[in-house]
Every structure is written in structure tokens, then in C-alpha cells.
XYZ file of C-alpha atoms in Angstrom:
287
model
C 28.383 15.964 -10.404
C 29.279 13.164 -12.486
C 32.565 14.568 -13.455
C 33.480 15.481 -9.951
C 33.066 12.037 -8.992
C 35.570 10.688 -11.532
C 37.664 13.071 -10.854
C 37.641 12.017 -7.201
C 37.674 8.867 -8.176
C 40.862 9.049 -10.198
C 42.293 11.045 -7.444
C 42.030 7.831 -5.004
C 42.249 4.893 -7.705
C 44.514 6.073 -9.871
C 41.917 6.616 -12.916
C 38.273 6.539 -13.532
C 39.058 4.413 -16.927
C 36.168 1.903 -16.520
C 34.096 3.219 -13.693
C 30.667 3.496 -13.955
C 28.102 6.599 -12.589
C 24.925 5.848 -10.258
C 22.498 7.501 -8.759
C 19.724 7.072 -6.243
C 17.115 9.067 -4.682
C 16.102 10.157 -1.217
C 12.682 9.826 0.083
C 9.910 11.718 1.969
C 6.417 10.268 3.524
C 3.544 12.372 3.210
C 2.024 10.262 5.762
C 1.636 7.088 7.221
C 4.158 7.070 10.200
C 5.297 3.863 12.334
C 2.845 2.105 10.086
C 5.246 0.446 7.452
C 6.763 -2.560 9.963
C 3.150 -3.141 11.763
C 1.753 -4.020 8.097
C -0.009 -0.797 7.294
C -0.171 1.392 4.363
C 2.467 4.636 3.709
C 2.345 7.016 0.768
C 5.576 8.335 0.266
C 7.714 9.748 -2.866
C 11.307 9.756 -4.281
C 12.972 12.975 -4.218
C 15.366 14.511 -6.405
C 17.651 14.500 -3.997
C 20.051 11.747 -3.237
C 23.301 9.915 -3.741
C 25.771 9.513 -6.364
C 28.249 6.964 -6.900
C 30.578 5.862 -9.182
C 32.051 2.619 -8.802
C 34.451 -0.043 -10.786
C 35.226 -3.952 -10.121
C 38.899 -4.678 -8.967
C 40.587 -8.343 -9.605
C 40.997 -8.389 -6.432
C 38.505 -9.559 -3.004
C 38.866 -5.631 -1.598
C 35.986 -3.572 -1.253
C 37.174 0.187 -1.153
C 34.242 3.114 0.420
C 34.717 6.483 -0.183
C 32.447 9.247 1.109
C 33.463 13.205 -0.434
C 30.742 13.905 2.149
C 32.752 12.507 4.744
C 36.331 12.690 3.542
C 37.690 12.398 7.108
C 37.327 9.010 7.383
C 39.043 9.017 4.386
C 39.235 5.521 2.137
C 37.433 2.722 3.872
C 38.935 -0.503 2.826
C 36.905 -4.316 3.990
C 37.627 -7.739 2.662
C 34.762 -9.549 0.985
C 36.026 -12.499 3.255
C 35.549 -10.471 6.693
C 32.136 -8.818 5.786
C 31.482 -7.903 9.517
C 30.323 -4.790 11.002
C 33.053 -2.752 12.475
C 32.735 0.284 14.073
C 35.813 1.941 12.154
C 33.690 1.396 8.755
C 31.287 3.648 10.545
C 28.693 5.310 7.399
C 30.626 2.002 5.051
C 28.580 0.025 7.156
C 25.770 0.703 5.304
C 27.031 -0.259 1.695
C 29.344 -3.354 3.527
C 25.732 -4.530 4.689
C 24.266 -4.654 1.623
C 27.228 -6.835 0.320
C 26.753 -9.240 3.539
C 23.257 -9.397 2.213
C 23.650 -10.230 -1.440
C 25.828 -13.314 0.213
C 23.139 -14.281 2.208
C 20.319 -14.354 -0.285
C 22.188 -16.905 -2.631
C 24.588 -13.323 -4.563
C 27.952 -13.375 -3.378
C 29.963 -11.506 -5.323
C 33.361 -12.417 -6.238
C 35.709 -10.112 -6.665
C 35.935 -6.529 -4.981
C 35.479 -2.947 -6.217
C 36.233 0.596 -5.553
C 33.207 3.019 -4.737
C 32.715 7.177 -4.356
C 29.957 8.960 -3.547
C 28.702 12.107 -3.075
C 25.057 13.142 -1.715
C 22.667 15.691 -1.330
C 20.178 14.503 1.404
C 21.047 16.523 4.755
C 22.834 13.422 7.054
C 19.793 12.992 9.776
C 16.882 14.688 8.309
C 14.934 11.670 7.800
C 14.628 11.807 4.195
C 16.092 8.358 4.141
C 20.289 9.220 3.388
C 20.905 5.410 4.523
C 18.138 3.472 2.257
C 19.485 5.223 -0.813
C 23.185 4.748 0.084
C 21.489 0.698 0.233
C 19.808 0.898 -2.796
C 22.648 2.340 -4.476
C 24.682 -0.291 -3.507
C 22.437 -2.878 -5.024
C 22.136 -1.381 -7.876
C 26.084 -0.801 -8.380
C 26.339 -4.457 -7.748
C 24.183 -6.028 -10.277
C 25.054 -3.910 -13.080
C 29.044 -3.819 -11.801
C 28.641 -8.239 -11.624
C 25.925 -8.839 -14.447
C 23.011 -10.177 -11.707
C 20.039 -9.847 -14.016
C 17.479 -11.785 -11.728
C 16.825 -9.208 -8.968
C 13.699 -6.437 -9.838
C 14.135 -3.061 -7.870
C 11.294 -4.753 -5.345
C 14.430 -7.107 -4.646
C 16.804 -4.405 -4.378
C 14.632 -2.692 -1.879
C 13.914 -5.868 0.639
C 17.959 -6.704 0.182
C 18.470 -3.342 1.559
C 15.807 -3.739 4.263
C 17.548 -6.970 5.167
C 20.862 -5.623 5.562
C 19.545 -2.592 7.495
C 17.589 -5.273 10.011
C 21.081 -8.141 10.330
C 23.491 -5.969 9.513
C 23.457 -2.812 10.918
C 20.678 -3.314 13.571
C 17.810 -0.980 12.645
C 14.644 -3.137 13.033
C 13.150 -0.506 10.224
C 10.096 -1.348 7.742
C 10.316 -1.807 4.255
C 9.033 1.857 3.488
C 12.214 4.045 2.715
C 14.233 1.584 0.338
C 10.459 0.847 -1.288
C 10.359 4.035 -2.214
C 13.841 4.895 -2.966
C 14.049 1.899 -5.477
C 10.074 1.903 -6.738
C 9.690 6.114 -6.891
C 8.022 7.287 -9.706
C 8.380 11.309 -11.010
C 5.546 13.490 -9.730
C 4.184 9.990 -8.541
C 3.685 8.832 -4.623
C 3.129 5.450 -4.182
C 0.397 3.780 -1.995
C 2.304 0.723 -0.611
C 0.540 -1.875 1.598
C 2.963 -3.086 3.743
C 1.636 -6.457 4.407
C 0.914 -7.469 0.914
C 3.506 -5.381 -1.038
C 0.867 -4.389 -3.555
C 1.109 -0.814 -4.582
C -0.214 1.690 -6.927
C 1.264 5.054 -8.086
C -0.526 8.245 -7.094
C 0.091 11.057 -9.564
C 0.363 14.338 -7.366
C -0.862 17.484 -9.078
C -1.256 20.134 -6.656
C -1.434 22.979 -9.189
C -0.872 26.057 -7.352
C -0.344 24.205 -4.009
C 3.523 23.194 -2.883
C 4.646 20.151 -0.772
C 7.573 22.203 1.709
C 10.256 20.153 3.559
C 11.603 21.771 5.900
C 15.024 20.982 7.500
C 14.961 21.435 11.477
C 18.542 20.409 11.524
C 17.263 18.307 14.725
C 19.570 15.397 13.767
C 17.727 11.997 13.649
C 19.217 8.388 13.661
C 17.181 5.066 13.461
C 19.972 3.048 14.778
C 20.459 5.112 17.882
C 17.185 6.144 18.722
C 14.248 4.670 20.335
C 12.952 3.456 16.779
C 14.099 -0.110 17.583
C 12.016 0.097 21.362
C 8.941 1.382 19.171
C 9.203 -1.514 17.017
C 9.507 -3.925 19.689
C 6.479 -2.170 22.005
C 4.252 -2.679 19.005
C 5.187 -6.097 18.832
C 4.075 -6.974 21.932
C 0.748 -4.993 21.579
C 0.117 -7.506 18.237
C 1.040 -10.354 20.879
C -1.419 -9.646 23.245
C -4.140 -9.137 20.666
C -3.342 -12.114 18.809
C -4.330 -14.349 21.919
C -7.978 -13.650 21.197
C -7.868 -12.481 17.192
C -6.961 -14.348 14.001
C -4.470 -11.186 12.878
C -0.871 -10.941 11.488
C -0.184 -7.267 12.012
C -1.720 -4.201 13.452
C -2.516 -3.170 9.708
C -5.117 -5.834 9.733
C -7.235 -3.949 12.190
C -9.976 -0.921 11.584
C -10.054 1.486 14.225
C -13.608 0.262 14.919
C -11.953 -3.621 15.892
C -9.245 -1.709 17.801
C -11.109 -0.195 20.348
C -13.409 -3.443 20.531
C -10.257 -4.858 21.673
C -7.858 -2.945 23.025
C -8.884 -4.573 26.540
C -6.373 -7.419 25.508
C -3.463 -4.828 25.785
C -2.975 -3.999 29.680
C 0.684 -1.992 29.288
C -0.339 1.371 28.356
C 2.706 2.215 26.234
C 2.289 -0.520 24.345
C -1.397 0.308 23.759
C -0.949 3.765 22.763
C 1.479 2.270 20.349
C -0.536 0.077 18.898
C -3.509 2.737 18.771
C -1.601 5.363 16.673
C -0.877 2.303 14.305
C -3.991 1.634 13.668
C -5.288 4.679 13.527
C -2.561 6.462 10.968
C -3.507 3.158 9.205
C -6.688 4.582 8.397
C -5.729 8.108 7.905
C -3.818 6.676 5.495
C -5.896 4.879 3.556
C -8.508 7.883 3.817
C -5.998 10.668 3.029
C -5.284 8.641 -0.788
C -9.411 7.357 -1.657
């Protein structure tokens, strides 16, 4: 792969003399479900899937996307002084934001570069295609632009960040956590609320974890995702009136359903009960 991306690469830029190769993994959950952005606890793994880039600095302030998955949007060129999402980027949103993002944390970066990529996760399958394009991206910039005080915890909540303001997917911290944190033949127990984790080693012996691909295309951005967010927001609204809480996470089943009075719209309440509840599955299905 890493020769077909130069190639590629010298195809579009004239050579690969200089260019550098990435890569960075996909993701899947094996549970803990609409529990990352209500401060619960997932348990997901890097795959050995994901994307590949290879990428070189210009002298110039162009950024320059290519996609050999998606070749028919052919080169997408931005300005590092317009960094603005635009629907004719379309999937260079996703590495643009992450460029916004280093700006707005205190990393601008000053001078452009070229990009190509090629990946491996099916587009939609929610295996996480658009958190490793992100973490790619962060990683390409601080090794392209020498920023050595950002951990791969940074890298991840950068990513979040530009997923949230940039490209308007109100998503948890889960799938870049695990694309930039993952671990071979590890999952990782992540608390969402505190960011303290622990690696899981997963031997199964003669037992296999099977993804399956229902080729039922899935988008964050232009699903209901965002209204699920925003239903369990007002659930933790409603029960914060009467209880000293920060997120759904913070509650056992058992206080729940002492509680769950407080909530009187019954979407939001069976929002905020499956929450909870995969919460605790959760934290049961790892002890």
C-alpha cells in the first residue's frame, strides 16, 4: 500500500521525494452504545483496518486532499487562510476540520501540504472511517510541523473537537479514543467522564469476534445521532433539578428508576434509561 500511495502521490504532485507514510486504524465497540457523550463507560478496540496517508509540507499556505477512494472529486485544494467548511470539500471536510482545530487550540500551522489516502474501512459501516481520517490528520501534522507537545489523548479530543465545531456531529469522545489509544489484541475500558482507562487483553481462544457488514449505510452527521444527543441532554436537565449529577454516567440503574419521575417526556426518558442502563452492562460485561 505504501508504494501505491507514492506512486499516486507523484502522479498528482509531481514526486513523492520527501513525503512521508501514515497510517491509522478503524474502530469497533463491543459494547457500550450512546453511552460515550452522557459520561459512561465503552469498551471498544482498534482494528486493523483503516487509513493510509502519505503526506509532504509545501512552502506555500495550500492545503491539497486527495482521496484514491474517492477519486471523483478529484484534488481538493483549501487555503489555510479560509479554513471554512464548504460543501464542495465534501469527505476533505474532515481532515480541513482538524486543521481549523489545531488553530483553535493555540497549533496553527504555517505553511500548507499535500495529502493522499487510501482506506480500508467500508464508507458507513460504523467502524469509525471519519475518526481515523481525524486522527490521521493529527498525526500527519505534528510529525509533518515538529509539534512535540500533543500525546495521542490530545490527538483524539482535537479530533473530537473538530468533529463537534467543524463538521457538526455532536459525537462523544469514543471513536477517535480508540483510534488514537488502541492497543493490539487489547480493548480498552474508557470512562467517559474521567478519561481514565485501562487495557483489556482479549483472549477468546477458540471463540471469534465477527463484524459483519450490512451495507445499511450509516452517517452521524445526517442522522438522528445529533437529536439523540440533544434528547439525552434534556433528560440530564430535568434530573439535575433535584440531583447533584454531571452526566447520566453518574447514575446506577437503582438511582435511575428512584428518579426517573423528574423526566415527564417519554422519549427523553427512554433515552436516558438505555444510558444508564448500557452504563452498567458495561461496566458488568468487563469485571
Amino acid at each position: 500500500m505504501k508504494q501505491k500511495l507514492f506512486d499516486k502521490f507523484a502522479e498528482l504532485f509531481g514526486s513523492a521525494d520527501g513525503a512521508r507514510f501514515y497510517f491509522s486504524p478503524g474502530r469497533v465497540n463491543l459494547i457500550g452504545e450512546h453511552t460515550d457523550y452522557n459520561g459512561g463507560h465503552v469498551f471498544p478496540c482498534a482494528l486493523t483496518m483503516g487509513t493510509y496517508g502519505a503526506a509532504r509540507k509545501r512552502d506555500d499556505r495550500l492545503v491539497h486532499f486527495y482521496s484514491m477512494n474517492l477519486d471523483r472529486f478529484g484534488v481538493v485544494e483549501a487555503s489555510l487562510d479560509d479554513l471554512t467548511n464548504k460543501k464542495a470539500y465534501n469527505w476533505a471536510n474532515y481532515p480541513l476540520g482538524v486543521v481549523w482545530a489545531f488553530a483553535e487550540k493555540g497549533h496553527p500551522i504555517d505553511t500548507g501540504f499535500d495529502m493522499v489516502i487510501w482506506g480500508n474501512i467500508p464508507n458507513g459501516s460504523g467502524l469509525s472511517s471519519s475518526a481515523s481520517l481525524e486522527v490521521l490528520t493529527g498525526v500527519i501534522l505534528t510529525d509533518l510541523f515538529g509539534i512535540t507537545d500533543l500525546s495521542m489523548t490530545d490527538l483524539a479530543l482535537i479530533g473530537q473537537y473538530s468533529e463537534n465545531n467543524f463538521n457538526g456531529c455532536n459525537c462523544g469522545i469514543m471513536d477517535q479514543f480508540a483510534v488514537a489509544m488502541g492497543k493490539k489484541d487489547n480493548a480498552i475500558f474508557l470512562d467517559t467522564n474521567t478519561m481514565k482507562y485501562e487495557y483489556a487483553p482479549i483472549h477468546l481462544e477458540d471463540a471469534k469476534i465477527v463484524i459483519t457488514n450490512s451495507k445499511v449505510k450509516h452517517s452521524l452527521v445526517d442522522s438522528a445521532y445529533n437529536d439523540r444527543r440533544r434528547e439525552c441532554t434534556e433528560a440530564l436537565a430535568a434530573l439535575k433539578t433535584e440531583l447533584d449529577i454531571t452526566a447520566l454516567g453518574d447514575l446506577t440503574p437503582e438511582a435511575f428508576e428512584a428518579n426517573k419521575a423528574l423526566i415527564t417526556d417519554p422519549v427523553q426518558l427512554k433515552r436516558a434509561k438505555h444510558a444508564v442502563y448500557e452504563n452498567q452492562r458495561t461496566i458488568d460485561a468487563v469485571a
